[in-house]
GROMACS .gro file of C-alpha atoms in nm:
model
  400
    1UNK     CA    1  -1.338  -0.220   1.410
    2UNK     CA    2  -1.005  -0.206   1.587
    3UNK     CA    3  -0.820   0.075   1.732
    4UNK     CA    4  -0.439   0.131   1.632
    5UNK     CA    5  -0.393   0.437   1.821
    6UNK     CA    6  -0.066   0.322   1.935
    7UNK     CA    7   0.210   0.443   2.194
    8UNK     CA    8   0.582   0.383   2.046
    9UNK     CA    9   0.723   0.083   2.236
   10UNK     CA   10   1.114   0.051   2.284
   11UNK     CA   11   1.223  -0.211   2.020
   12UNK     CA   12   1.518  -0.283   1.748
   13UNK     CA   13   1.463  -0.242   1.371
   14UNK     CA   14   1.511  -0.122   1.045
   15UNK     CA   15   1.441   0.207   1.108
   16UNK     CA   16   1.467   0.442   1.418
   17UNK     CA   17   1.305   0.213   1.683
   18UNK     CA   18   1.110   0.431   1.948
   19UNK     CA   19   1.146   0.486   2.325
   20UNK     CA   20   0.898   0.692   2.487
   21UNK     CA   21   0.899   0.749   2.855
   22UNK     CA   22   0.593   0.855   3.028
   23UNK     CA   23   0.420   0.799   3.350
   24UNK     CA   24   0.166   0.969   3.582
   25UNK     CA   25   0.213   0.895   3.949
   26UNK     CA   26  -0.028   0.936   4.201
   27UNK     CA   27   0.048   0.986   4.552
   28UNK     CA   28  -0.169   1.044   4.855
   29UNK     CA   29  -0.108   1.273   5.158
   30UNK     CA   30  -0.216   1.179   5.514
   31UNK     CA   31  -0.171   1.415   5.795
   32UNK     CA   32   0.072   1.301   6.104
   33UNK     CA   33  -0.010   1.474   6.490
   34UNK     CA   34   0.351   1.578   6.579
   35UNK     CA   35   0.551   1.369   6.863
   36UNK     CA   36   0.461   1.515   7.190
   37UNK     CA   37   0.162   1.707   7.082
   38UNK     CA   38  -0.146   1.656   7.341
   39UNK     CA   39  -0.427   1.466   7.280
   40UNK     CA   40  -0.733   1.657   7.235
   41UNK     CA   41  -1.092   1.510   7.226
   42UNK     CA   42  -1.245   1.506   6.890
   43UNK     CA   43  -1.478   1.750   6.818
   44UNK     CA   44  -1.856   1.658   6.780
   45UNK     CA   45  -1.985   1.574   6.485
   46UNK     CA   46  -2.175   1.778   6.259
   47UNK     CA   47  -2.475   1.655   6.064
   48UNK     CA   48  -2.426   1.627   5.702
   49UNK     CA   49  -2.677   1.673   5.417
   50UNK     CA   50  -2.581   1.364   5.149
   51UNK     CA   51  -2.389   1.492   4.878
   52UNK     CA   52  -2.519   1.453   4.534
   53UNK     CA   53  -2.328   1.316   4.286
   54UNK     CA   54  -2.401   1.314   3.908
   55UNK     CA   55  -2.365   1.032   3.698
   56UNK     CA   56  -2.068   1.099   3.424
   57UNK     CA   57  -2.162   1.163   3.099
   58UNK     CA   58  -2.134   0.922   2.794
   59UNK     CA   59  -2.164   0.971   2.408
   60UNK     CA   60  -2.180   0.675   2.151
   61UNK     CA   61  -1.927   0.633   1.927
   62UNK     CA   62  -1.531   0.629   1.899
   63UNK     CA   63  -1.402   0.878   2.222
   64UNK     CA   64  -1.263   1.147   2.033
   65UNK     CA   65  -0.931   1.291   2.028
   66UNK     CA   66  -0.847   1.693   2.022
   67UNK     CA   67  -0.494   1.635   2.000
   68UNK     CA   68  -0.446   1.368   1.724
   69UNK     CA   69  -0.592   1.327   1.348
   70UNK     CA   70  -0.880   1.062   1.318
   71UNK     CA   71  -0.776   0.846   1.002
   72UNK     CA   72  -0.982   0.539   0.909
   73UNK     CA   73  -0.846   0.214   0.743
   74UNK     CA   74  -1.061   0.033   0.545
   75UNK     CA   75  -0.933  -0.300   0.417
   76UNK     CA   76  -1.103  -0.685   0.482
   77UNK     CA   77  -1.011  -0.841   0.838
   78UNK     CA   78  -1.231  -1.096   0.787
   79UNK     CA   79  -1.318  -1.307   0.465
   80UNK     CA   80  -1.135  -1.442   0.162
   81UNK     CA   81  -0.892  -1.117   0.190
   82UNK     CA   82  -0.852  -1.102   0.519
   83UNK     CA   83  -0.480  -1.206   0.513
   84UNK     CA   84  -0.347  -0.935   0.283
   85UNK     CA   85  -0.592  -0.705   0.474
   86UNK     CA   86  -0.476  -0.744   0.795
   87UNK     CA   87  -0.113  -0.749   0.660
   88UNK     CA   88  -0.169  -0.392   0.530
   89UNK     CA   89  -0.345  -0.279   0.905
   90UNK     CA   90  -0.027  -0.462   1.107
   91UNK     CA   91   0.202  -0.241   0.838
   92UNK     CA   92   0.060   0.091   0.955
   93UNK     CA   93   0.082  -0.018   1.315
   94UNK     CA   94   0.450   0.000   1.221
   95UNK     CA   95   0.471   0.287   1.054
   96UNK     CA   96   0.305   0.481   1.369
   97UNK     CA   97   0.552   0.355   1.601
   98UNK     CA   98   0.873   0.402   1.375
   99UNK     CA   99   0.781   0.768   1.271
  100UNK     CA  100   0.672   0.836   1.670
  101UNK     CA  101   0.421   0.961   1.545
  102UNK     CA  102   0.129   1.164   1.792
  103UNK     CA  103  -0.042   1.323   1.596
  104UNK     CA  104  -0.225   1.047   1.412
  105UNK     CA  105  -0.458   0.773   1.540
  106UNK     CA  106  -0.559   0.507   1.305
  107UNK     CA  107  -0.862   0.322   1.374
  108UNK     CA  108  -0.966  -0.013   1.140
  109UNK     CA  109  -1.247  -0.061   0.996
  110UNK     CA  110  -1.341  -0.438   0.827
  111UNK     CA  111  -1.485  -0.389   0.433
  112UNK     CA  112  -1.575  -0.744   0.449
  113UNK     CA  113  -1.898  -0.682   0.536
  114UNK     CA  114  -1.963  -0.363   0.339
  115UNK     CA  115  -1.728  -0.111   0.246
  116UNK     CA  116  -2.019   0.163   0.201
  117UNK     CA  117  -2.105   0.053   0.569
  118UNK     CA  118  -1.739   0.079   0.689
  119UNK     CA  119  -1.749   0.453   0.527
  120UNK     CA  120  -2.035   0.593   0.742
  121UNK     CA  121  -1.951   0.450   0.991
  122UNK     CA  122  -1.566   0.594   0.972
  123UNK     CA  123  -1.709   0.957   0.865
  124UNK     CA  124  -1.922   0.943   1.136
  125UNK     CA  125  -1.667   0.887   1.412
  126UNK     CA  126  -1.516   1.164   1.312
  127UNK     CA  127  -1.212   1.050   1.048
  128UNK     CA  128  -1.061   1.319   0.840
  129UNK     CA  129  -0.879   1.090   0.585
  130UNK     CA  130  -0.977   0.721   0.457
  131UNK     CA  131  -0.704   0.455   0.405
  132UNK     CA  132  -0.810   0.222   0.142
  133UNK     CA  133  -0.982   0.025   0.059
  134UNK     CA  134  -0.822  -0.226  -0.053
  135UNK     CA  135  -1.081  -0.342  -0.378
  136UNK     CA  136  -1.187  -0.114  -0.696
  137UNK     CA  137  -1.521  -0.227  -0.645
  138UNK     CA  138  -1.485  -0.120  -0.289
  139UNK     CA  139  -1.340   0.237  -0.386
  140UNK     CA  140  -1.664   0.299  -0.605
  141UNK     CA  141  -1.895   0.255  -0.284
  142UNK     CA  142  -1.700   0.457  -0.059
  143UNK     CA  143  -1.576   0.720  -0.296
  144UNK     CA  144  -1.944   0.927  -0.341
  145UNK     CA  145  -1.969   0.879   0.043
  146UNK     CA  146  -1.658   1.038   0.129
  147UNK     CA  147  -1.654   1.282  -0.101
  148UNK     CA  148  -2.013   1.384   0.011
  149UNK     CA  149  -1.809   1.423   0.346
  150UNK     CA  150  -1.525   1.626   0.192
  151UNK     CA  151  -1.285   1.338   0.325
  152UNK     CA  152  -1.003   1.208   0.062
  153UNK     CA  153  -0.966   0.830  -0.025
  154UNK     CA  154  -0.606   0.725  -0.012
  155UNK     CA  155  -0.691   0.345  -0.191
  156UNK     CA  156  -0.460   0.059  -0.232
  157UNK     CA  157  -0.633  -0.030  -0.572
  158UNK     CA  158  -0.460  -0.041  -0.897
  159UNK     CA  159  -0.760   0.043  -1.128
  160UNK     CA  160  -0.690   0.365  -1.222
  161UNK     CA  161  -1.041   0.378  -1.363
  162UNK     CA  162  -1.193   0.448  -1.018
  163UNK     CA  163  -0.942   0.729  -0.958
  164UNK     CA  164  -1.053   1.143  -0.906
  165UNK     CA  165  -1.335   1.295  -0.776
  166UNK     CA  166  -1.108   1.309  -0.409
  167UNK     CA  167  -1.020   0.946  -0.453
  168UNK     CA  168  -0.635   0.835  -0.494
  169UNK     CA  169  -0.499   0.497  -0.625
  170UNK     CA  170  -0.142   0.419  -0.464
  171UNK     CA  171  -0.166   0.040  -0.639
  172UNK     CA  172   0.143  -0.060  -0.861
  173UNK     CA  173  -0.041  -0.025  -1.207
  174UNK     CA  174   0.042  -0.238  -1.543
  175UNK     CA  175   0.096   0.058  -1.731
  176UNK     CA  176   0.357   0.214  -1.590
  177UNK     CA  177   0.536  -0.145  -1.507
  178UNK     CA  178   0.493  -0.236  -1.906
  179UNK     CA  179   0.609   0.112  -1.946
  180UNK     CA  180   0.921   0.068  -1.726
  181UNK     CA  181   1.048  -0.279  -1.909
  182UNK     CA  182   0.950  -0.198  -2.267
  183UNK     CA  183   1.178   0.117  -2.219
  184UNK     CA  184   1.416  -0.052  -2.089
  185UNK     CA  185   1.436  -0.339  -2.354
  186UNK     CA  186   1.484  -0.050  -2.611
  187UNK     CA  187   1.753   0.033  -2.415
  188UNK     CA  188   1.913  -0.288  -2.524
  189UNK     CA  189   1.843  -0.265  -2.878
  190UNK     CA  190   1.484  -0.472  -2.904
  191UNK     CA  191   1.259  -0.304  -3.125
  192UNK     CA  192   1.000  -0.605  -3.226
  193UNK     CA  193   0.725  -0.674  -2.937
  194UNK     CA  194   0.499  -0.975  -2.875
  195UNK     CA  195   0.200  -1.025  -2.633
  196UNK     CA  196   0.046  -1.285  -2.466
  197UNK     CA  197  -0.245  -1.120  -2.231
  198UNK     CA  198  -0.513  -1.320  -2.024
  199UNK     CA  199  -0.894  -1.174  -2.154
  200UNK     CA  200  -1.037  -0.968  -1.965
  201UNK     CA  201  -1.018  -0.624  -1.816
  202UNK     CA  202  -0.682  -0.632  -1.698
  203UNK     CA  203  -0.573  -0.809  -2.055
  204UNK     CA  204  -0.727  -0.542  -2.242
  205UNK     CA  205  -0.537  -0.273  -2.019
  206UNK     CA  206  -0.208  -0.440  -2.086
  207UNK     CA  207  -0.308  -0.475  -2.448
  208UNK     CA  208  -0.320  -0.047  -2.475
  209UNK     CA  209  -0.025   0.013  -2.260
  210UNK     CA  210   0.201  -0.247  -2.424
  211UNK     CA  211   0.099  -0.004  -2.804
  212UNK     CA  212   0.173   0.297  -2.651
  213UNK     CA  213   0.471   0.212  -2.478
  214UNK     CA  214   0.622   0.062  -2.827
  215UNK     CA  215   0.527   0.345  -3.020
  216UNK     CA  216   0.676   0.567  -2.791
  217UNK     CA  217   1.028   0.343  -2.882
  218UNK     CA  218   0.909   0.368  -3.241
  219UNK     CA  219   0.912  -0.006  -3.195
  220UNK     CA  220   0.675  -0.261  -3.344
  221UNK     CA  221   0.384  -0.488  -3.147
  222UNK     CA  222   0.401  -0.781  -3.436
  223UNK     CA  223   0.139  -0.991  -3.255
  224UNK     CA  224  -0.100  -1.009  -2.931
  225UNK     CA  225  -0.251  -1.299  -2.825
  226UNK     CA  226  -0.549  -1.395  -2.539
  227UNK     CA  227  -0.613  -1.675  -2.363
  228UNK     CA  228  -0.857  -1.793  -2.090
  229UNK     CA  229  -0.537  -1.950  -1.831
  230UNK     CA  230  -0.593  -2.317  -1.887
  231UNK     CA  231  -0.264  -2.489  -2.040
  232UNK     CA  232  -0.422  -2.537  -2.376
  233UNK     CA  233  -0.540  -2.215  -2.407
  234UNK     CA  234  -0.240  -2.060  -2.323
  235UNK     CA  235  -0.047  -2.283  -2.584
  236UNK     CA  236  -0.257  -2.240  -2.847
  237UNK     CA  237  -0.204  -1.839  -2.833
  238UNK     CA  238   0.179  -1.891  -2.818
  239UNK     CA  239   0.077  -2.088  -3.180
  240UNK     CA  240  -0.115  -1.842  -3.351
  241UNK     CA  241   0.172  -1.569  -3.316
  242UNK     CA  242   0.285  -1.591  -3.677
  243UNK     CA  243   0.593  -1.736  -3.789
  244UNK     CA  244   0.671  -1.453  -4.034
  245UNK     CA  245   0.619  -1.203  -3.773
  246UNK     CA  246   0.960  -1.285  -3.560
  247UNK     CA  247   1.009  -1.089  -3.232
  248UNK     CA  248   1.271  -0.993  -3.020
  249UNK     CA  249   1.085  -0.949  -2.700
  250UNK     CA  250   0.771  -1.084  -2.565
  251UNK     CA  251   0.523  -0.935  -2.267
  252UNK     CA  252   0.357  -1.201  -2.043
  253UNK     CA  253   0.092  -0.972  -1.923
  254UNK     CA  254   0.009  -1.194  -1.590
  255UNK     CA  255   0.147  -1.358  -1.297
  256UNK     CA  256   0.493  -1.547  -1.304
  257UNK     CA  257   0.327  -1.891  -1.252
  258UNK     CA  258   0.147  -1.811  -1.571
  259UNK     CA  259   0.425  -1.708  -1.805
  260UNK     CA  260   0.600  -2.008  -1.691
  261UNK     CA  261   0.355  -2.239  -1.862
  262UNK     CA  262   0.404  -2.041  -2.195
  263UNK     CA  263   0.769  -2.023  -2.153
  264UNK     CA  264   0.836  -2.390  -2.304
  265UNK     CA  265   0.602  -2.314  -2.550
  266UNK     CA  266   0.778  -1.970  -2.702
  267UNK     CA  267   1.083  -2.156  -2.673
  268UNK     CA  268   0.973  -2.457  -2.896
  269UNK     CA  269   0.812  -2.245  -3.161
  270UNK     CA  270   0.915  -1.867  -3.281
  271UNK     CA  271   1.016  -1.667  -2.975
  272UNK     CA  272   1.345  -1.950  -2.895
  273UNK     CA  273   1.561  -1.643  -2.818
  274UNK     CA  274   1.319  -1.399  -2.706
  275UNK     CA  275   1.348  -1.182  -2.393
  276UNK     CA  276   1.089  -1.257  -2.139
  277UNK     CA  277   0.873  -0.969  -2.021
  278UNK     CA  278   0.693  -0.958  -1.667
  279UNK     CA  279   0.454  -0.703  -1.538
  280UNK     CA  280   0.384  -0.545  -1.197
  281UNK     CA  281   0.248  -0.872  -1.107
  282UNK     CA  282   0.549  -1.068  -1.072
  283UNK     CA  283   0.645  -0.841  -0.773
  284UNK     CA  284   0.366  -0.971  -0.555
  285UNK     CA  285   0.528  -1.295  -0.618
  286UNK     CA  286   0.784  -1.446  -0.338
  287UNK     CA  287   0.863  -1.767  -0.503
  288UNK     CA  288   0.906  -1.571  -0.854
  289UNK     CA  289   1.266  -1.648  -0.910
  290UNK     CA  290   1.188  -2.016  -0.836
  291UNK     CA  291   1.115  -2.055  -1.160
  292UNK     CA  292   1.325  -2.198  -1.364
  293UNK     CA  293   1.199  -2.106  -1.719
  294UNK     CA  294   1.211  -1.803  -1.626
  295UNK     CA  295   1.568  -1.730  -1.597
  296UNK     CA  296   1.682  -1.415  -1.784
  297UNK     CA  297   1.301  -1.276  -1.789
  298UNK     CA  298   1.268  -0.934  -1.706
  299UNK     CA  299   1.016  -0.747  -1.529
  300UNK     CA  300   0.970  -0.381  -1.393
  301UNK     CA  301   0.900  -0.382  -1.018
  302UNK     CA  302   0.881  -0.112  -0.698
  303UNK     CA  303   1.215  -0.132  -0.543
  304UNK     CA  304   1.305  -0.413  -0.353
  305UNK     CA  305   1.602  -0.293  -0.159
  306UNK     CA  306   1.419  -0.195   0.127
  307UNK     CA  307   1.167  -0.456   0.124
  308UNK     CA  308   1.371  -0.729   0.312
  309UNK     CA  309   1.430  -0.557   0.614
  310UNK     CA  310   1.102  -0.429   0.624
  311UNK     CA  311   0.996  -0.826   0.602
  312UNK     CA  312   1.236  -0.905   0.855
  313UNK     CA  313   1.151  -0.649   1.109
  314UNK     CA  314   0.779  -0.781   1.025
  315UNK     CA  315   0.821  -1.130   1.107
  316UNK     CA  316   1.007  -1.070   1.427
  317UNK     CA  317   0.719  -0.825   1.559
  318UNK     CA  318   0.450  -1.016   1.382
  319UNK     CA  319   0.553  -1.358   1.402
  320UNK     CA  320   0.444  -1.460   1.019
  321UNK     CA  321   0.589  -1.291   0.669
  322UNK     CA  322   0.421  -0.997   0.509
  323UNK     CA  323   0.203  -0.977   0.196
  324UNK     CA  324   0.439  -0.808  -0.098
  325UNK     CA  325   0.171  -0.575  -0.152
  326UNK     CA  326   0.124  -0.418   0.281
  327UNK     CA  327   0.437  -0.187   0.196
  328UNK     CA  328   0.162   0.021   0.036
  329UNK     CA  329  -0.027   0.061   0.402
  330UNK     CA  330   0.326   0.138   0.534
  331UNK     CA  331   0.396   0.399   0.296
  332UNK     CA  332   0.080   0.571   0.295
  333UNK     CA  333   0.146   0.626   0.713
  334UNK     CA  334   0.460   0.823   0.589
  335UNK     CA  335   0.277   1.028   0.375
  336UNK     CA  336  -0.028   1.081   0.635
  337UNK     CA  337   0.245   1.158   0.904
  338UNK     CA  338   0.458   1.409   0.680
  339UNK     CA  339   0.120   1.613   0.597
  340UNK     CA  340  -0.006   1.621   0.917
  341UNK     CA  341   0.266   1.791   1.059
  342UNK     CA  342   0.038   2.105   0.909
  343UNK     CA  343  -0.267   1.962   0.953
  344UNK     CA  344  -0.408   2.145   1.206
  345UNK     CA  345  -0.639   1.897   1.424
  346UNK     CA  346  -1.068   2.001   1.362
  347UNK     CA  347  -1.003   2.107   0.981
  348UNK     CA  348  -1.020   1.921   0.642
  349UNK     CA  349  -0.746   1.746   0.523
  350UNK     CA  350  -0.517   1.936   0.285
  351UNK     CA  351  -0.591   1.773   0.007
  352UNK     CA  352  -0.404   1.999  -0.236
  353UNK     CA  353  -0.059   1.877  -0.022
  354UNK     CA  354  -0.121   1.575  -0.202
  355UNK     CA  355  -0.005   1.691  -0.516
  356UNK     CA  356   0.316   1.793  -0.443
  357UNK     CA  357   0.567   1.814  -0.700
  358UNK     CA  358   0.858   1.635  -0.558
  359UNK     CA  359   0.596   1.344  -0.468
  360UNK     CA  360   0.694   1.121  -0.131
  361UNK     CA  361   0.915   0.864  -0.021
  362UNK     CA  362   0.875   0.504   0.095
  363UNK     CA  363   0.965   0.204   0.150
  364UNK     CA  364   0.871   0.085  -0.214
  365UNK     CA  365   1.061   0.427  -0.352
  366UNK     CA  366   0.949   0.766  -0.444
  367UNK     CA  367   0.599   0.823  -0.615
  368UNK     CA  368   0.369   1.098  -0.659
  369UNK     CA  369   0.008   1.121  -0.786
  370UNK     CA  370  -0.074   1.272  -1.142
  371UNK     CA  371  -0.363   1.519  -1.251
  372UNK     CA  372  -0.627   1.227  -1.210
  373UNK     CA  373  -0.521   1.076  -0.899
  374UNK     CA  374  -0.284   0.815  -0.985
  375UNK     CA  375  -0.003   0.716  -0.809
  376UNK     CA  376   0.361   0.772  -1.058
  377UNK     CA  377   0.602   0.538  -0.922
  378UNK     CA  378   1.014   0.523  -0.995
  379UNK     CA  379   1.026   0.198  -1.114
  380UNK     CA  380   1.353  -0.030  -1.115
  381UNK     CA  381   1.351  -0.322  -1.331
  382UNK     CA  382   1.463  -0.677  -1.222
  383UNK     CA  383   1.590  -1.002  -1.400
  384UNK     CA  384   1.593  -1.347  -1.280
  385UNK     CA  385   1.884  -1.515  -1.255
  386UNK     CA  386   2.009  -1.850  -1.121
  387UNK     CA  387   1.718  -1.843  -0.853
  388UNK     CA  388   1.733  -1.457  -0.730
  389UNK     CA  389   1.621  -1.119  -0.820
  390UNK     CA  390   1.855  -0.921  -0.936
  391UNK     CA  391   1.837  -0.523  -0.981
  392UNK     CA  392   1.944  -0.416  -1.350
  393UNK     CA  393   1.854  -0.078  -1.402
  394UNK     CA  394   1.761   0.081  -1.078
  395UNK     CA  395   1.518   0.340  -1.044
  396UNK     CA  396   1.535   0.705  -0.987
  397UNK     CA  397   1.525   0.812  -0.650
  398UNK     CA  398   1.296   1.122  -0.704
  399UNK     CA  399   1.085   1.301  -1.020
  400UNK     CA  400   1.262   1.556  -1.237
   0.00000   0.00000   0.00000
């Protein structure tokens, strides 16, 4: 595990950059015989009994602090995920030092090699609140054993399945992205849906959303088609969308790399002037817009304003670019930092703060969590054009 229990450092950035003086000094008297004074013989010697000293006490574990929170983050510094992982830890490092934050202390722990491991051994240093993890599989192993410990889970999942029971999913979900850019195509007078979606959990997921989000239009899904993500699979469901069943938009429920393979394919056979839909996955892509099929696609995404200073002010601490997706770990810092300011150090976490009404406020926009645990988040939605991103409906900057 590693410590982030950090002391704001004078620096320039995006947001308030920190300067905190502090220093203990030490000084040591020594006694001076006045000038003139006469010299007097020492006196004898006395004979001393030793003096016994006692050997300082030390307890295993963490040191713990009485005047900061104990917060754990769990996510993988080691391992295939270690990069995105470690992204998310060096985010929260600069969240504590641009909030100047003292009243948190973040300690790491690595899920790599167990997440229901990395739980104890966070509950049992003494954290009040877990950070991640970063896995759903992850969130059902540490969920029972922090809940057993009264201790909310604050994960960076997006299965919404492994939401309640004191765990929280701040992930950027599929439903509310398909839910975002099916509203707004609407908006613009589309009314017939298509759907390619990859088998699978997430496909099926997609699938549901992309029915309810029509029918909430009154719209109608003409067609949805799987495929296993090998070319030929992928073109052959682009085929079997009927040709009597024409459609004015069509959801790509997968990454942009993906729907760029079908693109050619829709074009050549019954979707040659359909909009292009993208999901939350798209987001998590940096070389999205380099796609050239893709121009005029549109896809519902956590706003990006912020985002490139954030990945600027990253790079030049960090030395390397962020993952898309450690804005999470840097948003969940502002929302640890805001509550604790009534948090009152020894006592559980307030969970019931979490449900506030008027939700929070980050660097990927304003969100709050719903009745089961999930994260709502004001989504904007983006087109591609001529090799950028470009904002064209933006989203709201708080819940009604």
């Amino acid at each position: 595990m590693a410590e982030a229990a950090l002391k704001p450092q004078r620096g320039n950035g995006l947001f308030r950059t920190i300067a905190l003086a502090g220093a203990l000094a030490l000084g040591a008297c020594s006694s001076i015989i006045p000038r003139g004074a006469p010299e007097t013989a020492p006196p004898p010697q006395q004979p001393t009994r030793p003096v016994e000293t006692t050997e300082p006490q030390v307890s295993q574990g963490i040191p713990q602090d009485e005047q900061r929170h104990r917060v754990a983050l769990l996510v993988p510094t080691s391992g295939n995920n270690a990069g995105v992982g470690q992204s998310i830890a060096n985010a929260t490092q600069m969240a504590l030092l641009d909030t100047k934050s003292e009243r948190v202390r973040i300690t790491t722990y690595d899920t790599a090699t167990g997440a229901a491991d990395a739980a104890r051994r966070a509950i049992a240093d003494g954290n009040g609140l877990i950070l991640g993890p970063l896995l759903s599989e992850d969130v059902r192993a540490v969920a029972p054993i922090a809940a057993a410990a009264h201790v909310p889970v604050l994960s960076f999942s997006n299965d919404t399945s492994v939401a309640g029971n004191g765990a929280f999913i701040l992930g950027y979900t599929p439903a509310q992205s398909i839910e975002r850019v099916v509203s707004f195509a609407a908006q613009n007078g589309m009314t017939q849906f298509a759907a390619l979606v990859p088998s699978g959990l997430y496909g099926e997921r997609a699938s549901d959303a992309l029915l309810r989000a029509v029918r909430r239009q009154n719209g109608d899904v003409v067609s949805i088609q799987t495929y296993d993500r090998s070319r030929a699979s992928i073109d052959a469901a682009v085929k079997r969308i009927p040709e009597t069943s024409p459609y004015q938009a069509i959801l790509i429920a997968d990454s942009a790399g993906t729907a760029a393979v079908a693109v050619p394919t829709i074009r050549a056979t019954t979707g040659a002037s359909a909009k292009v839909l993208g999901t939350e996955l798209w987001n998590t892509d940096s070389a999205v817009a380099d796609n050239k099929v893709l121009n005029g696609a549109w896809f519902a995404s956590v706003p990006d304003g912020l985002y490139r200073q954030y990945a600027e002010k990253y790079r030049a601490r960090f030395g390397k670019a962020p993952y898309r997706l450690s804005t999470i770990g840097y948003d969940v810092v502002l929302l640890t930092v805001r509550i604790a300011r009534d948090w009152k150090v020894g006592q559980r976490f307030p969970m019931n703060d979490l449900m506030s009404d008027d939700g929070f406020a980050g660097l990927d926009g304003a969100f709050r969590f719903d009745n089961s645990g999930v994260a709502q988040r004001a989504l904007e939605v983006q087109a591609i054009r001529n090799g950028q991103t470009v904002t064209v409906s933006v989203a709201p900057k708080s819940f009604e």
